[in-house]
Amino acid sequence: MDSQHLNFSSAVSREEVQTTERFENPLPRAVLRPNNHILLDGEWRFCLDPNDSGMRERWFLGRDYEHIAIWPGSIEAHMAEAKGQQQATGWQDKVIAWYEREFELPARTEPLHRTMIQLTFGACGYETRVWLNGHPLQTIEGEEVHYGEYTSFSYELGEECLQPMNRLTVRIADTMDAEIPRGKQESHVYKRGGIWYHTYTGAIRSVWLETVERNRLRSRVGVVSVVEDQLVRFNLTTRIHDPGLYTLRLHVYERDSDDLLATSDFPLRLQAGQKQQRVVIEVPGAELWSPESPHLYRLVAQLIDSSGYPAQIESHFGLRKIEARGCCVYLNNTSIYLDGILYQPGTATFEEMKRHMQAMKELGCNLVRVHIAGVDPRIYNLADEMGMLLWVEVPSPHSSSHRSRENHRAELLRMLALIETHPSVVIWSLYNEDWGAQDIAVNAETRQYIIDLYHYMLINHPQFLVVDNDGWHHISLEGRLKSDLLTAHLYTPDPDRWRDLLDRLVAGQLEGVAAFPLVVGDPFFYRRQVPLLVSEWGGFGFADYGGPNDPENRAERIRQFKQELRNRSIAGDVYTQATNIEDEQNGLIDPHTGELSVPAGLLASGKIPAK
């Protein structure tokens, strides 16, 4: 097993003089920790459990596995390899797989009363159970079974369970259950084909061991800035095993230098367990983050115990403010037109996603709508650095029920905990086209759930704009829209029909424009009091949407349609879509190379290329 380390060891990172030393991020996470890590990617023993007998037969105590699988990788790909097939095969209703490997106990330079070993899965699921040497593990949140497949989760490995050589066993289960967050993966409700994709589940991101402090800051940082007062509000999470007095120390630097811009100490009396703490620090003369000038700062945060021992994390951040004010979207108190594109990464690798992001920038986009999918967190870092606004969405369930809403809320909270660091993330969608909320027009309980979630986001995460249900069926209560944006999905390949739809939309016609009425609930009267976005359009090349297939005519049609959008009082638009994926062959970017099939700048406002 190869050991991969960050740029400095646990021992060196203790020294105060080293807190400004830069290090790279080889792991799928946004917040860094300057400690040793060991990547557990590579060969794992693997077998399927079609009869769900592994728990009854206690496979976690020891078993001979028939196959080898490469982690990370999907269960579908591992099934195909086990059967000697070239292509990943699907499954119906339920799949259960077991993985196992050994690892040596990592060497530690710090005493055991200060540090412990932590195991982290970058993403895995939908249901994950883990055993260490036959002992069941619980996540830091106390879960025996971790639910979800889009975000990371961690285990603290107790010294009593560790041995010089250790056996790690993982059981992963998933189903076609329509009540769990699925995004565009097939389910019992939506079958594969058209816009619905093959399942892609299981061991989909890296897994690693690292040395962490017993009393520390977790690797999650929330950032809320108010640009007028140059104050930054940081939401930090403490993890404590030894109650007592601690000092939370923040240092703010320029992103690529050691020039200290601001520092502050906050004394805390902390009990055992986990809690969130908001602190505020002033950054005098701070520059703002924007797509034109993506200025970033570096935060070094330390939790220091009574003996002076520091536990450290590092993150970058940017100061920016996003608002929906009247008919326009404002970034840093200046109106901005959102030139967007719909992005569905599918099974793209991290390197391919980086090429996609660069290509979308080349197209002239300042916004990428990451469509109901989980992505490698380093993509958010890349967007921060390159100045790309992001619109993220909760992967939706496919049926509306009390249980599906519970699962939906849990997924949202998991995503928020890890994504609220980034200045690039400006918009969140709770639902898309009422997938998982199909009764939104007739069920007051469904509407109330979305209203409550919208209000929760306004209070707890004011740094984002929030869309209740993107595309149609927005919710009105007492004539007030429970969405920061009024969005519509308009698909037609016909230029005359396109002009007519746009005219009716900006005139405030809420019915007969999109596939369903734009607003449900109490009557809502549009008078330009909320920004209007066409958040999906085009799709040229996909059979269901029509339009030209060849690149030259497609580019011309996009140019015409984009000009019509910019001639009207619309705050932004999102072209469908960036790359081809399965049946949806309507992309503008090669999914592997990142090359454009249309002229650069085609989607840029004010820079629409001449014929």
Coordinates of C-alpha atoms in Angstrom, one line a residue:
M1 CA 0.0 0.0 0.0
D2 CA 1.5 3.3 -1.1
S3 CA 1.5 6.1 1.4
Q4 CA 0.8 9.6 0.1
H5 CA 1.5 12.6 2.3
L6 CA 0.8 16.2 2.3
N7 CA 3.7 18.6 2.1
F8 CA 4.6 18.5 5.8
S9 CA 4.2 16.1 8.6
S10 CA 2.2 16.2 11.8
A11 CA 5.3 17.2 13.8
V12 CA 6.2 20.1 11.6
S13 CA 2.7 21.4 11.5
R14 CA 2.7 21.9 15.2
E15 CA 5.2 24.8 14.9
E16 CA 3.6 28.2 14.9
V17 CA 6.1 29.5 12.3
Q18 CA 4.9 26.9 9.8
T19 CA 1.2 27.9 9.8
T20 CA 1.6 29.9 6.5
E21 CA 3.3 27.1 4.5
R22 CA 1.3 26.2 1.5
F23 CA 0.3 22.6 0.6
E24 CA -1.6 21.0 -2.2
N25 CA -4.9 19.2 -2.1
P26 CA -4.7 15.6 -3.4
L27 CA -8.0 14.5 -1.8
P28 CA -11.6 15.1 -2.8
R29 CA -12.3 17.8 -0.2
A30 CA -12.3 21.6 0.0
V31 CA -10.9 22.2 3.5
L32 CA -7.4 21.0 4.1
R33 CA -5.7 19.5 7.2
P34 CA -1.9 19.6 7.4
N35 CA -1.5 16.1 8.7
N36 CA -0.2 12.8 7.2
H37 CA -2.7 10.8 5.1
I38 CA -2.6 7.3 3.5
L39 CA -4.8 6.8 0.4
L40 CA -6.6 3.5 0.4
D41 CA -7.5 3.6 -3.2
G42 CA -6.5 0.6 -5.4
E43 CA -7.2 -3.1 -5.2
W44 CA -9.9 -4.3 -2.8
R45 CA -11.3 -7.8 -2.5
F46 CA -14.9 -7.8 -3.8
C47 CA -18.0 -9.9 -4.0
L48 CA -21.7 -9.4 -4.6
D49 CA -24.3 -10.5 -2.0
P50 CA -27.4 -11.2 -4.2
N51 CA -29.3 -13.0 -1.4
D52 CA -28.4 -10.4 1.3
S53 CA -26.9 -13.2 3.4
G54 CA -23.6 -11.4 4.4
M55 CA -25.0 -9.9 7.6
R56 CA -26.6 -13.2 8.7
E57 CA -23.4 -15.1 7.9
R58 CA -21.2 -12.4 9.5
W59 CA -18.9 -11.9 6.5
F60 CA -17.3 -9.0 8.4
L61 CA -15.6 -11.6 10.7
G62 CA -13.8 -13.1 7.7
R63 CA -14.6 -14.5 4.2
D64 CA -12.9 -15.5 1.0
Y65 CA -13.8 -13.0 -1.7
E66 CA -14.1 -14.2 -5.3
H67 CA -13.1 -11.0 -7.1
I68 CA -10.8 -7.9 -7.1
A69 CA -12.2 -4.4 -7.6
I70 CA -10.4 -1.1 -8.0
W71 CA -11.6 1.6 -5.6
P72 CA -12.8 4.2 -6.5
G73 CA -15.2 2.7 -9.0
S74 CA -18.9 2.0 -9.3
I75 CA -20.7 -1.2 -8.3
E76 CA -21.9 -1.4 -11.9
A77 CA -18.4 -1.4 -13.2
H78 CA -17.3 -3.9 -10.6
M79 CA -20.2 -6.2 -11.5
A80 CA -19.2 -6.1 -15.2
E81 CA -15.5 -6.9 -14.4
A82 CA -16.6 -9.8 -12.2
K83 CA -18.6 -11.2 -15.1
G84 CA -15.8 -10.6 -17.6
Q85 CA -17.9 -8.0 -19.5
Q86 CA -16.6 -4.9 -21.2
Q87 CA -19.4 -2.5 -20.3
A88 CA -21.0 -1.8 -16.9
T89 CA -24.3 -3.7 -16.5
G90 CA -27.4 -2.5 -14.8
W91 CA -29.3 -4.1 -11.9
Q92 CA -32.9 -4.1 -10.8
D93 CA -34.4 -3.3 -7.5
K94 CA -31.5 -3.9 -5.2
V95 CA -27.7 -4.5 -5.2
I96 CA -25.4 -5.3 -2.3
A97 CA -21.6 -5.5 -2.5
W98 CA -18.9 -6.2 0.0
Y99 CA -15.3 -4.9 -0.1
E100 CA -12.3 -5.7 2.0
R101 CA -8.6 -4.9 2.3
E102 CA -5.8 -4.6 4.9
F103 CA -3.8 -1.7 6.0
E104 CA -0.8 -1.2 8.3
L105 CA -1.2 1.0 11.3
P106 CA 0.2 4.4 10.3
A107 CA 3.2 5.7 12.2
R108 CA 2.4 8.8 14.4
T109 CA 4.9 11.4 15.6
E110 CA 2.5 12.8 18.2
P111 CA 1.5 11.1 21.5
L112 CA -1.7 9.0 21.6
H113 CA -3.4 11.3 24.1
R114 CA -3.4 14.0 21.5
T115 CA -4.1 12.3 18.2
M116 CA -6.2 9.5 16.7
I117 CA -6.6 7.8 13.3
Q118 CA -9.6 8.9 11.1
L119 CA -11.0 7.1 8.2
T120 CA -12.9 9.1 5.5
F121 CA -14.9 8.1 2.5
G122 CA -15.1 10.9 -0.1
A123 CA -18.5 9.5 -1.2
C124 CA -20.0 6.1 -1.0
G125 CA -23.4 4.6 -0.8
Y126 CA -26.3 4.8 -0.8
E127 CA -26.1 2.7 2.4
T128 CA -22.7 2.1 3.9
R129 CA -21.6 -0.1 6.8
V130 CA -18.0 -0.4 7.9
W131 CA -16.1 -2.8 10.2
L132 CA -12.5 -2.6 11.5
N133 CA -11.1 -6.0 12.3
G134 CA -14.7 -7.3 12.7
H135 CA -15.8 -4.5 14.9
P136 CA -18.7 -2.3 13.6
L137 CA -17.8 1.4 13.3
Q138 CA -20.0 4.4 13.8
T139 CA -19.5 7.7 11.9
I140 CA -18.6 10.8 13.9
E141 CA -22.3 11.7 13.7
G142 CA -23.1 8.4 15.5
E143 CA -24.5 6.5 12.5
E144 CA -24.1 2.7 12.3
V145 CA -25.3 2.9 8.7
H146 CA -24.4 6.0 6.7
Y147 CA -27.1 7.0 4.2
G148 CA -26.3 9.1 1.1
E149 CA -23.9 8.8 -1.8
Y150 CA -22.9 12.4 -2.7
T151 CA -20.8 13.7 0.3
S152 CA -18.0 12.6 2.5
F153 CA -18.3 11.0 6.0
S154 CA -15.7 9.9 8.6
Y155 CA -15.0 7.4 11.3
E156 CA -12.7 7.8 14.3
L157 CA -10.8 4.6 14.8
G158 CA -10.5 3.6 18.4
E159 CA -7.1 2.5 19.7
E160 CA -8.7 -0.6 21.3
C161 CA -9.7 -1.9 17.8
L162 CA -6.4 -1.1 16.0
Q163 CA -3.7 -3.6 15.4
P164 CA -0.3 -3.5 13.6
M165 CA -2.1 -5.0 10.5
N166 CA -5.8 -4.1 10.2
R167 CA -8.7 -5.5 8.1
L168 CA -11.3 -3.0 6.8
T169 CA -14.6 -4.4 5.6
V170 CA -17.3 -2.3 3.8
R171 CA -20.8 -3.3 2.9
I172 CA -22.6 -1.1 0.3
A173 CA -26.3 -1.4 -0.6
D174 CA -28.5 0.5 -3.0
T175 CA -32.0 0.1 -4.4
M176 CA -34.2 1.6 -7.0
D177 CA -36.2 3.2 -4.2
A178 CA -37.9 6.3 -5.6
E179 CA -38.0 7.9 -2.1
I180 CA -34.2 8.4 -1.8
P181 CA -32.2 11.2 -3.5
R182 CA -31.4 9.9 -7.0
G183 CA -31.0 12.9 -9.3
K184 CA -31.3 11.5 -12.8
Q185 CA -30.5 7.9 -12.1
E186 CA -33.2 5.5 -12.9
S187 CA -35.7 4.3 -10.2
H188 CA -38.9 2.4 -9.8
V189 CA -40.7 5.6 -11.1
Y190 CA -38.4 6.8 -13.9
K191 CA -36.8 4.1 -16.1
R192 CA -33.5 4.4 -17.9
G193 CA -33.8 6.1 -21.3
G194 CA -34.2 9.6 -22.6
I195 CA -33.2 12.0 -19.8
W196 CA -32.9 9.2 -17.2
Y197 CA -29.5 7.6 -16.8
H198 CA -28.0 4.3 -15.6
T199 CA -27.3 4.0 -11.9
Y200 CA -23.8 4.9 -10.8
T201 CA -23.4 4.0 -7.2
G202 CA -21.0 2.5 -4.6
A203 CA -17.4 3.2 -4.0
I204 CA -17.4 6.3 -6.2
R205 CA -14.7 8.5 -4.5
S206 CA -11.4 8.0 -2.7
V207 CA -11.1 6.6 0.8
W208 CA -8.2 7.6 3.1
L209 CA -6.7 7.4 6.6
E210 CA -5.2 10.4 8.3
T211 CA -3.9 11.4 11.7
V212 CA -6.2 14.0 13.4
E213 CA -6.2 15.6 16.8
R214 CA -8.5 14.4 19.5
N215 CA -9.7 18.0 19.9
R216 CA -9.9 19.8 16.6
L217 CA -11.8 21.7 14.0
R218 CA -13.7 19.6 11.5
S219 CA -12.9 20.1 7.9
R220 CA -15.9 22.3 7.1
V221 CA -16.1 26.0 7.0
G222 CA -19.1 28.2 6.3
V223 CA -18.4 31.7 5.0
V224 CA -20.9 34.7 5.0
S225 CA -19.6 38.1 4.0
V226 CA -21.2 41.5 4.1
V227 CA -19.2 43.4 1.6
E228 CA -20.2 46.9 2.9
D229 CA -18.6 46.3 6.3
Q230 CA -15.6 44.2 5.3
L231 CA -16.6 41.6 7.9
V232 CA -16.4 37.9 7.3
R233 CA -18.6 35.6 9.3
F234 CA -17.1 32.1 9.7
N235 CA -19.1 29.1 10.8
L236 CA -16.7 26.5 12.3
T237 CA -17.3 23.1 13.8
T238 CA -15.4 21.9 16.8
R239 CA -14.9 18.2 17.7
I240 CA -13.9 17.7 21.3
H241 CA -13.0 14.6 23.4
D242 CA -11.4 16.4 26.3
P243 CA -13.7 19.2 27.7
G244 CA -12.0 22.4 28.8
L245 CA -10.8 25.9 27.8
Y246 CA -9.7 26.4 24.2
T247 CA -8.7 29.3 22.0
L248 CA -10.0 29.5 18.4
R249 CA -7.4 31.5 16.5
L250 CA -8.0 32.8 13.0
H251 CA -5.3 34.1 10.6
V252 CA -6.3 35.6 7.2
Y253 CA -3.7 35.9 4.4
E254 CA -3.6 36.8 0.8
R255 CA -4.2 33.5 -1.1
D256 CA -0.7 33.2 -2.5
S257 CA 1.5 35.0 0.0
D258 CA 2.4 35.0 3.7
D259 CA 1.3 38.6 4.3
L260 CA -0.9 38.4 7.4
L261 CA -4.0 40.7 6.8
A262 CA -6.0 40.0 9.9
T263 CA -5.9 37.8 13.0
S264 CA -8.1 37.3 16.1
D265 CA -8.5 35.0 19.1
F266 CA -11.7 33.7 20.5
P267 CA -11.7 32.0 23.9
L268 CA -14.1 29.0 24.1
R269 CA -15.2 26.7 26.9
L270 CA -16.1 23.5 25.1
Q271 CA -17.8 20.3 26.2
A272 CA -17.3 16.9 24.7
G273 CA -18.9 16.3 21.4
Q274 CA -19.5 18.5 18.3
K275 CA -20.9 22.0 18.0
Q276 CA -20.9 24.9 15.6
Q277 CA -19.5 28.3 16.4
R278 CA -19.8 31.5 14.4
V279 CA -17.1 34.1 14.7
V280 CA -16.5 37.3 12.9
I281 CA -13.3 38.9 11.7
E282 CA -12.6 42.2 9.9
V283 CA -10.5 42.2 6.8
P284 CA -9.6 45.9 6.2
G285 CA -9.4 46.9 2.5
A286 CA -10.6 43.5 1.3
E287 CA -11.0 43.0 -2.4
L288 CA -14.2 41.4 -3.6
W289 CA -14.6 38.1 -5.5
S290 CA -16.3 38.2 -8.9
P291 CA -16.0 36.3 -12.2
E292 CA -13.9 39.1 -13.6
S293 CA -11.7 39.2 -10.6
P294 CA -11.8 36.0 -8.5
H295 CA -9.8 37.4 -5.6
L296 CA -9.3 34.8 -2.9
Y297 CA -8.0 34.9 0.7
R298 CA -6.5 32.1 2.8
L299 CA -7.9 31.2 6.2
V300 CA -5.8 29.3 8.7
A301 CA -7.9 28.3 11.7
Q302 CA -6.4 26.7 14.8
L303 CA -8.1 25.3 17.9
I304 CA -5.5 25.6 20.7
D305 CA -5.8 23.7 24.0
S306 CA -4.8 25.0 27.4
S307 CA -1.2 23.6 27.0
G308 CA -0.8 25.6 23.7
Y309 CA -1.1 22.6 21.4
P310 CA -2.8 23.7 18.1
A311 CA -5.0 21.7 15.8
Q312 CA -5.2 23.4 12.4
I313 CA -7.3 23.5 9.2
E314 CA -6.9 25.7 6.1
S315 CA -9.3 26.9 3.5
H316 CA -9.6 29.7 0.9
F317 CA -12.5 32.1 0.8
G318 CA -13.8 35.1 -1.1
L319 CA -15.9 38.1 -0.1
R320 CA -18.9 38.5 -2.3
K321 CA -22.6 39.4 -2.0
I322 CA -25.4 38.0 -4.2
E323 CA -28.9 39.5 -4.2
A324 CA -32.2 39.2 -6.1
R325 CA -33.4 42.8 -6.2
G326 CA -36.3 43.7 -8.3
C327 CA -35.9 42.3 -11.8
C328 CA -32.2 41.9 -11.6
V329 CA -29.5 39.7 -9.9
Y330 CA -26.8 41.8 -8.2
L331 CA -23.3 40.6 -7.5
N332 CA -21.4 42.9 -5.1
N333 CA -24.2 45.6 -5.6
T334 CA -23.8 45.6 -9.4
S335 CA -26.3 44.0 -11.7
I336 CA -25.1 41.0 -13.6
Y337 CA -26.5 38.9 -16.4
L338 CA -26.1 35.2 -15.8
D339 CA -24.8 33.5 -18.9
G340 CA -25.3 29.9 -17.8
I341 CA -25.0 26.4 -19.1
L342 CA -26.5 23.1 -17.7
Y343 CA -23.8 20.7 -16.6
Q344 CA -24.4 17.0 -16.0
P345 CA -21.0 15.4 -15.2
G346 CA -22.3 11.8 -15.2
T347 CA -19.4 9.4 -14.8
A348 CA -16.7 12.0 -15.9
T349 CA -13.4 11.8 -14.1
F350 CA -12.0 14.7 -12.1
E351 CA -9.5 15.5 -14.9
E352 CA -12.4 15.5 -17.4
M353 CA -14.5 17.7 -15.2
K354 CA -11.6 20.2 -15.1
R355 CA -11.5 20.3 -18.8
H356 CA -15.2 20.8 -19.0
M357 CA -15.0 23.7 -16.6
Q358 CA -12.3 25.4 -18.7
A359 CA -14.4 24.8 -21.9
M360 CA -17.5 26.3 -20.3
K361 CA -15.5 29.4 -19.5
E362 CA -14.3 29.5 -23.1
L363 CA -17.9 29.4 -24.3
G364 CA -18.4 32.7 -22.5
C365 CA -20.4 31.3 -19.5
N366 CA -20.1 33.0 -16.1
L367 CA -22.5 30.5 -14.5
V368 CA -22.6 26.7 -14.5
R369 CA -25.8 24.9 -13.3
V370 CA -24.6 21.6 -11.8
H371 CA -27.7 19.6 -12.5
I372 CA -29.0 17.5 -9.5
A373 CA -25.7 15.7 -9.1
G374 CA -22.9 15.4 -6.6
V375 CA -19.4 16.3 -7.9
D376 CA -15.9 16.1 -6.6
P377 CA -15.5 19.0 -4.1
R378 CA -12.3 20.1 -5.8
I379 CA -14.5 21.3 -8.7
Y380 CA -15.9 24.0 -6.3
N381 CA -12.3 25.0 -5.6
L382 CA -11.6 25.2 -9.3
A383 CA -14.7 27.4 -9.8
D384 CA -13.5 29.7 -7.0
E385 CA -10.1 30.1 -8.6
M386 CA -11.3 30.6 -12.2
G387 CA -14.2 32.9 -11.4
M388 CA -17.2 30.7 -12.3
L389 CA -20.5 31.1 -10.6
L390 CA -22.2 27.8 -9.6
W391 CA -25.8 26.9 -9.3
V392 CA -26.1 23.6 -7.3
E393 CA -29.1 21.4 -6.7
V394 CA -30.1 18.7 -4.3
P395 CA -30.3 15.3 -6.1
S396 CA -34.0 14.7 -6.1
P397 CA -36.0 11.7 -5.0
H398 CA -38.5 10.5 -7.6
S399 CA -41.7 10.3 -5.5
S400 CA -43.4 12.7 -3.0
S401 CA -44.0 11.3 0.5
H402 CA -43.1 12.1 4.1
R403 CA -40.1 9.7 3.8
S404 CA -38.8 11.2 0.6
R405 CA -39.0 14.7 2.1
E406 CA -37.0 13.5 5.2
N407 CA -34.4 12.0 2.8
H408 CA -34.3 15.1 0.7
R409 CA -33.7 17.4 3.7
A410 CA -31.0 15.1 5.1
E411 CA -29.2 15.3 1.7
L412 CA -29.5 19.1 1.6
L413 CA -28.0 19.4 5.1
R414 CA -25.1 17.1 4.2
M415 CA -24.3 19.1 1.1
L416 CA -24.6 22.4 2.9
A417 CA -22.1 21.4 5.6
L418 CA -19.4 20.8 2.9
I419 CA -20.2 23.4 0.2
E420 CA -20.9 26.6 2.1
T421 CA -17.2 27.5 2.0
H422 CA -17.1 28.6 -1.6
P423 CA -17.7 32.1 -3.1
S424 CA -18.5 30.5 -6.4
V425 CA -21.7 28.8 -5.2
V426 CA -24.4 31.5 -5.4
I427 CA -27.7 29.6 -6.2
W428 CA -29.3 26.5 -4.7
S429 CA -32.3 24.6 -6.1
L430 CA -34.4 22.6 -3.7
Y431 CA -36.3 20.8 -6.4
N432 CA -36.3 20.6 -10.2
E433 CA -39.4 20.3 -12.3
D434 CA -41.2 18.9 -9.3
W435 CA -39.3 15.6 -9.4
G436 CA -39.9 14.2 -6.0
A437 CA -42.6 16.8 -5.4
Q438 CA -45.1 15.8 -8.1
D439 CA -48.1 16.8 -6.0
I440 CA -46.8 20.3 -5.4
A441 CA -49.8 21.9 -7.1
V442 CA -52.4 20.0 -5.1
N443 CA -50.8 19.0 -1.8
A444 CA -50.5 21.8 0.8
E445 CA -48.2 19.6 2.9
T446 CA -45.7 19.3 0.1
R447 CA -45.8 23.1 -0.5
Q448 CA -45.4 23.8 3.2
Y449 CA -42.3 21.6 3.4
I450 CA -40.7 23.6 0.6
I451 CA -41.8 26.9 2.1
D452 CA -40.2 25.9 5.5
L453 CA -37.0 24.8 3.8
Y454 CA -36.9 28.1 1.8
H455 CA -37.2 30.1 5.1
Y456 CA -34.6 27.9 6.7
M457 CA -32.1 28.7 3.9
L458 CA -32.9 32.4 4.2
I459 CA -32.1 32.5 7.9
N460 CA -29.2 30.0 8.1
H461 CA -27.5 30.5 4.7
P462 CA -28.1 34.1 3.6
Q463 CA -25.1 33.9 1.3
F464 CA -27.1 32.0 -1.3
L465 CA -30.1 32.7 -3.6
V466 CA -32.6 29.9 -3.3
V467 CA -35.0 28.4 -5.9
D468 CA -37.9 26.5 -4.6
N469 CA -38.7 24.3 -7.6
D470 CA -36.9 25.1 -10.8
G471 CA -38.7 25.3 -14.1
W472 CA -42.3 25.7 -13.1
H473 CA -44.7 25.2 -10.2
H474 CA -43.0 27.8 -8.0
I475 CA -44.9 28.4 -4.7
S476 CA -46.8 31.5 -3.8
L477 CA -48.1 32.2 -0.2
E478 CA -50.2 35.2 0.3
G479 CA -49.0 36.5 -3.0
R480 CA -45.3 36.3 -2.1
L481 CA -43.1 34.0 -4.1
K482 CA -41.2 31.5 -2.0
S483 CA -38.2 31.6 -4.4
D484 CA -35.6 34.2 -4.9
L485 CA -35.9 33.7 -8.7
L486 CA -38.8 33.1 -11.0
T487 CA -37.4 30.4 -13.5
A488 CA -38.9 28.8 -16.5
H489 CA -37.8 25.9 -18.7
L490 CA -38.6 26.7 -22.4
Y491 CA -37.9 24.2 -25.1
T492 CA -38.7 24.9 -28.7
P493 CA -36.5 24.7 -31.8
D494 CA -38.7 27.2 -33.7
P495 CA -37.5 30.9 -33.7
D496 CA -41.0 32.3 -34.1
R497 CA -42.3 30.2 -31.2
W498 CA -39.3 31.2 -29.2
R499 CA -39.9 34.9 -29.6
D500 CA -43.6 34.4 -28.7
L501 CA -42.8 32.4 -25.5
L502 CA -40.3 35.1 -24.4
D503 CA -42.7 37.9 -25.0
R504 CA -45.4 36.2 -23.0
L505 CA -43.0 35.3 -20.2
V506 CA -41.8 38.9 -19.7
A507 CA -45.4 40.2 -20.0
G508 CA -46.1 38.2 -16.8
Q509 CA -48.2 35.3 -18.3
L510 CA -47.7 32.5 -15.9
E511 CA -49.7 29.8 -17.7
G512 CA -49.2 28.3 -21.2
V513 CA -45.6 29.3 -21.3
A514 CA -43.7 26.4 -19.7
A515 CA -45.0 22.8 -19.6
F516 CA -47.0 23.6 -16.4
P517 CA -48.1 26.8 -14.7
L518 CA -45.1 28.8 -13.4
V519 CA -46.7 29.5 -10.0
V520 CA -49.0 27.4 -7.7
G521 CA -50.6 28.1 -4.3
D522 CA -52.0 31.6 -3.7
P523 CA -52.3 34.0 -6.7
F524 CA -49.1 35.7 -7.7
F525 CA -48.9 38.7 -9.9
Y526 CA -45.7 39.2 -11.7
R527 CA -44.7 42.9 -12.0
R528 CA -40.9 42.6 -12.4
Q529 CA -40.5 42.4 -8.6
V530 CA -38.4 39.2 -8.9
P531 CA -35.6 38.3 -11.4
L532 CA -36.9 36.2 -14.3
L533 CA -34.5 33.5 -15.6
V534 CA -34.9 31.0 -18.5
S535 CA -33.1 28.3 -16.6
E536 CA -33.2 25.7 -19.4
W537 CA -33.5 26.2 -23.1
G538 CA -32.1 24.9 -26.4
G539 CA -31.1 21.3 -26.1
F540 CA -30.5 21.3 -29.9
G541 CA -29.4 17.9 -31.1
F542 CA -31.5 15.9 -28.6
A543 CA -34.4 14.1 -30.4
D544 CA -37.0 15.2 -27.8
Y545 CA -36.1 18.9 -28.2
G546 CA -35.4 19.2 -31.9
G547 CA -33.3 21.7 -33.6
P548 CA -30.2 21.4 -35.8
N549 CA -27.8 18.5 -35.2
D550 CA -24.8 19.8 -37.2
P551 CA -22.4 22.1 -35.3
E552 CA -22.6 25.1 -37.7
N553 CA -26.4 25.3 -37.9
R554 CA -26.6 24.6 -34.2
A555 CA -24.3 27.5 -33.4
E556 CA -26.3 29.8 -35.6
R557 CA -29.6 28.8 -33.9
I558 CA -28.0 29.3 -30.5
R559 CA -26.8 32.7 -31.5
Q560 CA -30.3 33.7 -32.7
F561 CA -32.0 32.5 -29.6
K562 CA -29.4 34.1 -27.3
Q563 CA -29.9 37.4 -28.9
E564 CA -33.6 37.2 -28.4
L565 CA -33.0 36.6 -24.7
R566 CA -30.8 39.6 -24.3
N567 CA -33.3 41.8 -26.1
R568 CA -35.8 41.3 -23.2
S569 CA -36.0 42.0 -19.5
I570 CA -34.5 38.7 -18.4
A571 CA -31.9 38.3 -15.7
G572 CA -30.1 35.3 -17.1
D573 CA -30.4 32.0 -19.0
V574 CA -29.0 28.5 -18.9
Y575 CA -28.4 26.6 -22.2
T576 CA -28.9 22.9 -22.2
Q577 CA -26.3 21.5 -22.1
A578 CA -22.5 21.3 -21.8
T579 CA -21.6 17.7 -22.8
N580 CA -23.3 14.6 -24.3
I581 CA -24.4 12.1 -21.7
E582 CA -26.0 8.8 -22.6
D583 CA -29.2 9.5 -24.7
E584 CA -28.8 13.3 -24.4
Q585 CA -26.6 14.0 -27.4
N586 CA -26.9 17.7 -27.3
G587 CA -23.6 18.8 -25.8
L588 CA -21.3 21.6 -27.0
I589 CA -18.2 20.2 -25.4
D590 CA -16.4 16.9 -26.1
P591 CA -16.9 14.9 -22.8
H592 CA -13.4 13.5 -22.9
T593 CA -11.1 16.1 -24.5
G594 CA -13.0 19.3 -23.5
E595 CA -12.9 20.6 -27.1
L596 CA -15.7 22.9 -28.3
S597 CA -17.9 21.9 -31.3
V598 CA -19.2 25.5 -31.6
P599 CA -17.3 28.9 -31.6
A600 CA -15.7 30.1 -28.4
G601 CA -17.7 32.9 -26.8
L602 CA -21.0 31.7 -28.2
L603 CA -22.9 32.0 -24.9
A604 CA -21.3 35.3 -23.7
S605 CA -23.6 38.3 -23.4
G606 CA -22.4 41.2 -25.4
K607 CA -19.9 39.0 -27.2
I608 CA -22.2 37.1 -29.5
P609 CA -20.0 36.1 -32.4
A610 CA -20.8 37.4 -35.8
K611 CA -22.0 35.0 -38.5

